[in-house]
mmCIF file of C-alpha atoms in Angstrom:
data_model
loop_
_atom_site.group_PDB
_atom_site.id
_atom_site.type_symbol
_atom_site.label_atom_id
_atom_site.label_comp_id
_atom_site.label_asym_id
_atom_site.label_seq_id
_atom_site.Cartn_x
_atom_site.Cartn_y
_atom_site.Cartn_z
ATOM 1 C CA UNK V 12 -10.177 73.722 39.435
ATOM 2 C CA UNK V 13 -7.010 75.286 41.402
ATOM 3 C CA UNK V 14 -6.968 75.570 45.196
ATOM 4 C CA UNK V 15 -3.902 73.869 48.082
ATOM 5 C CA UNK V 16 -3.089 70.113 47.705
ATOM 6 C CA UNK V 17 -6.034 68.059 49.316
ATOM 7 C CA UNK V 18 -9.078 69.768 49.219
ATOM 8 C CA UNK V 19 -10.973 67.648 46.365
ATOM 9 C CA UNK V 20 -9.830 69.418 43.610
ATOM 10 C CA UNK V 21 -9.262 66.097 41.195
ATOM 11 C CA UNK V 22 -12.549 64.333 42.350
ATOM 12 C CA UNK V 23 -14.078 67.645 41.838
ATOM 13 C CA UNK V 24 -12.601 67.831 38.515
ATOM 14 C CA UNK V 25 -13.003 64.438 37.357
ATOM 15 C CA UNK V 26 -16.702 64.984 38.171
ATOM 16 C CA UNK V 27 -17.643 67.530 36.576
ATOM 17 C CA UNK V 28 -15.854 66.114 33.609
ATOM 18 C CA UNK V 29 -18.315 62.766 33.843
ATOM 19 C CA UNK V 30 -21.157 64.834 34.625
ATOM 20 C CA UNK V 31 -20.996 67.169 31.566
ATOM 21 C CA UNK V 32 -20.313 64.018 29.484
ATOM 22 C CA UNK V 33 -23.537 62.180 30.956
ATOM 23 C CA UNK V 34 -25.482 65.209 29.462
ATOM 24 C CA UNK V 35 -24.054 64.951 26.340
ATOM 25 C CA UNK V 36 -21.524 67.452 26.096
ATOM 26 C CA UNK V 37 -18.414 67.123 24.433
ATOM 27 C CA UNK V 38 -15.705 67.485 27.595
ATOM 28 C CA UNK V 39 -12.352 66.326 28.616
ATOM 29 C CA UNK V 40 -10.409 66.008 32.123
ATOM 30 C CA UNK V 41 -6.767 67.137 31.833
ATOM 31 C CA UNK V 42 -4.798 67.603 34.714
ATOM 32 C CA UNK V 43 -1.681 69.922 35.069
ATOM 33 C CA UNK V 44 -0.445 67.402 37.700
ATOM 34 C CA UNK V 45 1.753 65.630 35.132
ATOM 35 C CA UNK V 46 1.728 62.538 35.902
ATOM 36 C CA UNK V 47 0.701 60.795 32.661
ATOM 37 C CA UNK V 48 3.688 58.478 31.733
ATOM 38 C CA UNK V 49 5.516 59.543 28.293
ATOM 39 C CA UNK V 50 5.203 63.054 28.703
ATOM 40 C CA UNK V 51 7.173 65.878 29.634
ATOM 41 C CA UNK V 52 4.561 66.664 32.419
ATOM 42 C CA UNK V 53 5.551 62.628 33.646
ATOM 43 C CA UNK V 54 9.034 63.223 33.129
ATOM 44 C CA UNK V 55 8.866 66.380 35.592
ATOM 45 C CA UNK V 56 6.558 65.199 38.173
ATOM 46 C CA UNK V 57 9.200 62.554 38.262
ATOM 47 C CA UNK V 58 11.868 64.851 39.059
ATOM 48 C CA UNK V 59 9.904 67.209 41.278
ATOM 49 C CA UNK V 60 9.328 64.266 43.813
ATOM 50 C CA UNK V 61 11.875 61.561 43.119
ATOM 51 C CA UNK V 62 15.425 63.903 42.355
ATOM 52 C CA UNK V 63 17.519 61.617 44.100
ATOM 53 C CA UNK V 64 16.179 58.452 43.831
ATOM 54 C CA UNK V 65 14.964 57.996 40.466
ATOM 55 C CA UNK V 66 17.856 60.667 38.987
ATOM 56 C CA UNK V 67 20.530 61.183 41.525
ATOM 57 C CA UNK V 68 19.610 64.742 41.414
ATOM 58 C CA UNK V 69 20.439 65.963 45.560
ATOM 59 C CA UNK V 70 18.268 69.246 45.289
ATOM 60 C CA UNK V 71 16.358 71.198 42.694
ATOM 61 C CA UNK V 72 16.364 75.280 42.890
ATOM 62 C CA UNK V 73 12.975 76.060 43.930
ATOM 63 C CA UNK V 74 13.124 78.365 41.203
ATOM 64 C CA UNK V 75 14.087 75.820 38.807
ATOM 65 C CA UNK V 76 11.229 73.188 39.598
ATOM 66 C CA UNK V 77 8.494 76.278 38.547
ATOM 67 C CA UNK V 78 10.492 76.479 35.555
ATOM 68 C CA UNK V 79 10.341 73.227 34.703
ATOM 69 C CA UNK V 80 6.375 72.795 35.614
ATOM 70 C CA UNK V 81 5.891 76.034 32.845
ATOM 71 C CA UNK V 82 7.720 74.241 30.119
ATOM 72 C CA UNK V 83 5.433 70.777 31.000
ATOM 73 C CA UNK V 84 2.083 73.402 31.326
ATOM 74 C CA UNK V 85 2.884 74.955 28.077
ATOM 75 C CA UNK V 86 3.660 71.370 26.259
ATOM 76 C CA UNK V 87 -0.045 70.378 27.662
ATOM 77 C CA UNK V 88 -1.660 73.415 26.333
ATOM 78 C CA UNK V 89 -0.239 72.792 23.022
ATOM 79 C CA UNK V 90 -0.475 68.865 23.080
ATOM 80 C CA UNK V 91 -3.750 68.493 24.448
ATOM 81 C CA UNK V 92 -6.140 71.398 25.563
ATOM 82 C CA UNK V 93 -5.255 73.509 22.406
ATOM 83 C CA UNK V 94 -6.152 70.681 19.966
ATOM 84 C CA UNK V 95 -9.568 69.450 22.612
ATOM 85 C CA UNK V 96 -11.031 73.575 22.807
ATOM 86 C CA UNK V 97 -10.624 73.410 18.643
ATOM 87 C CA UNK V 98 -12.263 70.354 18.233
ATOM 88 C CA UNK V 99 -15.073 71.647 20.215
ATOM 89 C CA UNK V 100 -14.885 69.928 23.264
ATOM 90 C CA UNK V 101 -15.035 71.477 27.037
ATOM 91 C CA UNK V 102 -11.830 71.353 29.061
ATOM 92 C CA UNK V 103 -12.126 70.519 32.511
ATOM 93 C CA UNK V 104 -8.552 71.420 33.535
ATOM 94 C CA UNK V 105 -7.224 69.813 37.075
ATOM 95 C CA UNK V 106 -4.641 73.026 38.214
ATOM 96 C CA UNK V 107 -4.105 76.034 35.664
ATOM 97 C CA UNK V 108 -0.197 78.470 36.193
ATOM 98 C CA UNK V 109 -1.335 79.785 39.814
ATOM 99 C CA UNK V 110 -0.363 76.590 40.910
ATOM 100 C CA UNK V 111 3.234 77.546 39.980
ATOM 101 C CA UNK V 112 2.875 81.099 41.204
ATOM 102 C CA UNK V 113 1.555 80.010 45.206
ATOM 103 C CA UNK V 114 3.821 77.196 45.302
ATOM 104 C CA UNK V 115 6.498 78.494 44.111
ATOM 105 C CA UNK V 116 6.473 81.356 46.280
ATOM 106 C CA UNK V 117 5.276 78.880 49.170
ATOM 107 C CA UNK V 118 8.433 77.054 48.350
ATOM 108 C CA UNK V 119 10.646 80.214 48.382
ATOM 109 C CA UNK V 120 11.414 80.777 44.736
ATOM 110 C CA UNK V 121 12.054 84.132 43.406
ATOM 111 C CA UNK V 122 9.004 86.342 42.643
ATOM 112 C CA UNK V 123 10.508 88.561 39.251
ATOM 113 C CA UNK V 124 11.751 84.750 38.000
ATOM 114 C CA UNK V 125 7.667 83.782 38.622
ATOM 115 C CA UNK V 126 6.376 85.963 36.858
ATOM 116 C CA UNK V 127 8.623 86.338 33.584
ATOM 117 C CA UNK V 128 8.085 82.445 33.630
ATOM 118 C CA UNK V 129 4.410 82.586 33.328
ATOM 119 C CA UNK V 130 4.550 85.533 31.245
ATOM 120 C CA UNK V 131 5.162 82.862 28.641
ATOM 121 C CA UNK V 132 3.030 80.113 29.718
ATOM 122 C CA UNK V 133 0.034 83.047 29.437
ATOM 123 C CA UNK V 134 1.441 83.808 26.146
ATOM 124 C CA UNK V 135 0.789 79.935 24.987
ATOM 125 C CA UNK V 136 -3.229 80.662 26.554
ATOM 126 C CA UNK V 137 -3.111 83.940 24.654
ATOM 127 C CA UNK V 138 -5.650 83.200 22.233
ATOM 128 C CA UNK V 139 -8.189 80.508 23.804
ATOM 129 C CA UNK V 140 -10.795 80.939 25.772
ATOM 130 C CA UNK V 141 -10.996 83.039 28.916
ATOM 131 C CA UNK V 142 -11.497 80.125 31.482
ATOM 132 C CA UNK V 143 -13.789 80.034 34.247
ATOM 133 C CA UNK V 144 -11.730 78.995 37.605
ATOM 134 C CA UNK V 145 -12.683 77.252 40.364
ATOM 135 C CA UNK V 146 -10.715 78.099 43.691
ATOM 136 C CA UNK V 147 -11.521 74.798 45.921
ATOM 137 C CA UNK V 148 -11.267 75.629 49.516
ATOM 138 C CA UNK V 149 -11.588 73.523 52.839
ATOM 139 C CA UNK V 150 -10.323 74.140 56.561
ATOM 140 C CA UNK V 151 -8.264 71.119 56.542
ATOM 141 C CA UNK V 152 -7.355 69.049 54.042
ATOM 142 C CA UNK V 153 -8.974 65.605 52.933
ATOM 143 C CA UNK V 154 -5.894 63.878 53.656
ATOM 144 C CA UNK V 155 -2.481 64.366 55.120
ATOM 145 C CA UNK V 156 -0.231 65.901 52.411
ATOM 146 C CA UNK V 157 3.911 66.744 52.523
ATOM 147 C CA UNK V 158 2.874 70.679 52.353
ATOM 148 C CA UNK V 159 0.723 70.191 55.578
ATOM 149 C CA UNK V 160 2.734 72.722 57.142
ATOM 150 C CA UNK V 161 2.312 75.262 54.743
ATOM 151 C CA UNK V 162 -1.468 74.694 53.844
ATOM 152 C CA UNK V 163 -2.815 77.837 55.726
ATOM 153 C CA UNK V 164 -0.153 79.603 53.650
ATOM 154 C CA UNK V 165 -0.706 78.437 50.472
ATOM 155 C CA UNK V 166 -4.398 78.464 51.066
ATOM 156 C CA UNK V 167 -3.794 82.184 51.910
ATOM 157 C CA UNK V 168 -1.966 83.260 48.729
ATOM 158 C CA UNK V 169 -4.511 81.243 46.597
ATOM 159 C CA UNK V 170 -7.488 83.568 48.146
ATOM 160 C CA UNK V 171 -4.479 86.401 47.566
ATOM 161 C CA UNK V 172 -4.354 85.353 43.669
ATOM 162 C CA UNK V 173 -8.138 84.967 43.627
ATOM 163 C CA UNK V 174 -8.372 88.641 44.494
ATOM 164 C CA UNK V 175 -6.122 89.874 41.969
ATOM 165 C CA UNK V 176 -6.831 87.852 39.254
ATOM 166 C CA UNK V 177 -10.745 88.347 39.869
ATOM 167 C CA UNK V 178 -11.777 92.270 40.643
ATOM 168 C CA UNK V 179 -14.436 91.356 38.604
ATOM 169 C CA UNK V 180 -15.776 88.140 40.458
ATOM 170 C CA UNK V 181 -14.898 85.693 37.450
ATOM 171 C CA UNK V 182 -13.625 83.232 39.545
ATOM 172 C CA UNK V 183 -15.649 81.079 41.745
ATOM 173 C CA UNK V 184 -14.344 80.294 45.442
ATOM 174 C CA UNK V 185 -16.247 77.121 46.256
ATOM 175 C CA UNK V 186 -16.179 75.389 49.317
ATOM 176 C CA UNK V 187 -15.800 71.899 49.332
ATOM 177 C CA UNK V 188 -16.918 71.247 52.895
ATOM 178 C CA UNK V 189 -19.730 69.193 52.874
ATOM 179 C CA UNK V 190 -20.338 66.038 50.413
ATOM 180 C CA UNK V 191 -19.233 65.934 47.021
ATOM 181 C CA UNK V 192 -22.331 66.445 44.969
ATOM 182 C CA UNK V 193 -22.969 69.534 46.657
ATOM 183 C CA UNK V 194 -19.636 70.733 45.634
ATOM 184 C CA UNK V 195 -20.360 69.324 42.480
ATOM 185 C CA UNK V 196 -24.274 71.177 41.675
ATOM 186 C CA UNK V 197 -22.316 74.444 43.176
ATOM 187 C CA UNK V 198 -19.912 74.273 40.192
ATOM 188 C CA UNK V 199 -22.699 73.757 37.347
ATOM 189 C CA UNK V 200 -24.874 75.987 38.702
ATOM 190 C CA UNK V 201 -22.339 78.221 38.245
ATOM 191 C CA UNK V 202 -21.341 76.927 34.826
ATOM 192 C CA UNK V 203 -24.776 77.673 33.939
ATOM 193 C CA UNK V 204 -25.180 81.070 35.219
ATOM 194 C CA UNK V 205 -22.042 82.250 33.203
ATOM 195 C CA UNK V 206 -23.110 80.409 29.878
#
């Protein structure tokens, strides 16, 4: 699931995740959020939004902090997804690279430096796979969020992305307006539909 901070893409994520494991099926919920402790995705979620305090760090290139989320996406592919897809099980991945490229740009970082950076990150997804994505979008967000005033822009360039990326239609904009399990039967109908 990708889509702006605070439209349900995590409880979206995470449920899907517990839903596909109720009937059965081998799946996992990773997140691109970093977060975990004792990992390099921890260690940079860290930095991205405690610099100074935890670090001493006064400002990070906006440049820079993509870079650094690629190196912590590409130690998660290898780490985790890469050994869950060959042991057969489904990954239901919170965020995939867009997040880098609409935030990044949101944030101002340079375009050319964007895309060299996740020309290797999509190297590293080379050979699994072709995912199915999930673009989560709401008016407003759930909650109140630091990017607030950027959300119509970032929601913009993820429908922007969504365009490129798709011509075909293989990604699935799903509204997340109403409750939770209708979000939810949206996405696996649409699981189901694409095998």
């Amino acid at each position: 699931c990708e889509g702006p901070d605070g439209v349900g893409k995590t409880s979206l994520s995470e449920a899907i995740a517990a839903k596909l494991e109720s009937l059965g099926l081998a799946a996992r919920y990773l997140s691109f959020r970093g977060r975990e402790p004792g990992t390099l995705g921890g260690l940079i979620y860290e930095i991205h939004h405690h610099a100074e305090e935890h670090f001493g760090i006064m400002s990070v290139n906006p440049t820079s902090r993509q870079l650094l989320h690629v190196a912590a996406q590409i130690d998660e592919i290898e780490g985790f997804i890469r050994p869950a897809v060959n042991s057969g099980q489904m990954v239901v991945l919170d965020r995939f690279w867009w997040s880098v490229w609409v935030y990044g740009l949101a944030d101002g970082a340079d375009e050319e430096s964007l895309k060299a950076m996740l020309d290797i990150e999509n190297l590293r997804w080379g050979s699994l796979p072709e995912p199915l994505i999930f673009l989560v979008d709401r008016e407003l967000p759930f909650r109140e969020e630091p990017w607030d005033h950027k959300f119509e822009v970032v929601r913009r360039l993820y429908r922007d992305l969504a365009d490129r990326e798709s011509p075909d239609g293989s990604v699935v904009v799903l509204p997340n307006e109403g409750t939770m399990e209708q979000a939810l039967d949206r996405a696996l109908s649409e699981m189901r539909n694409r095998g």
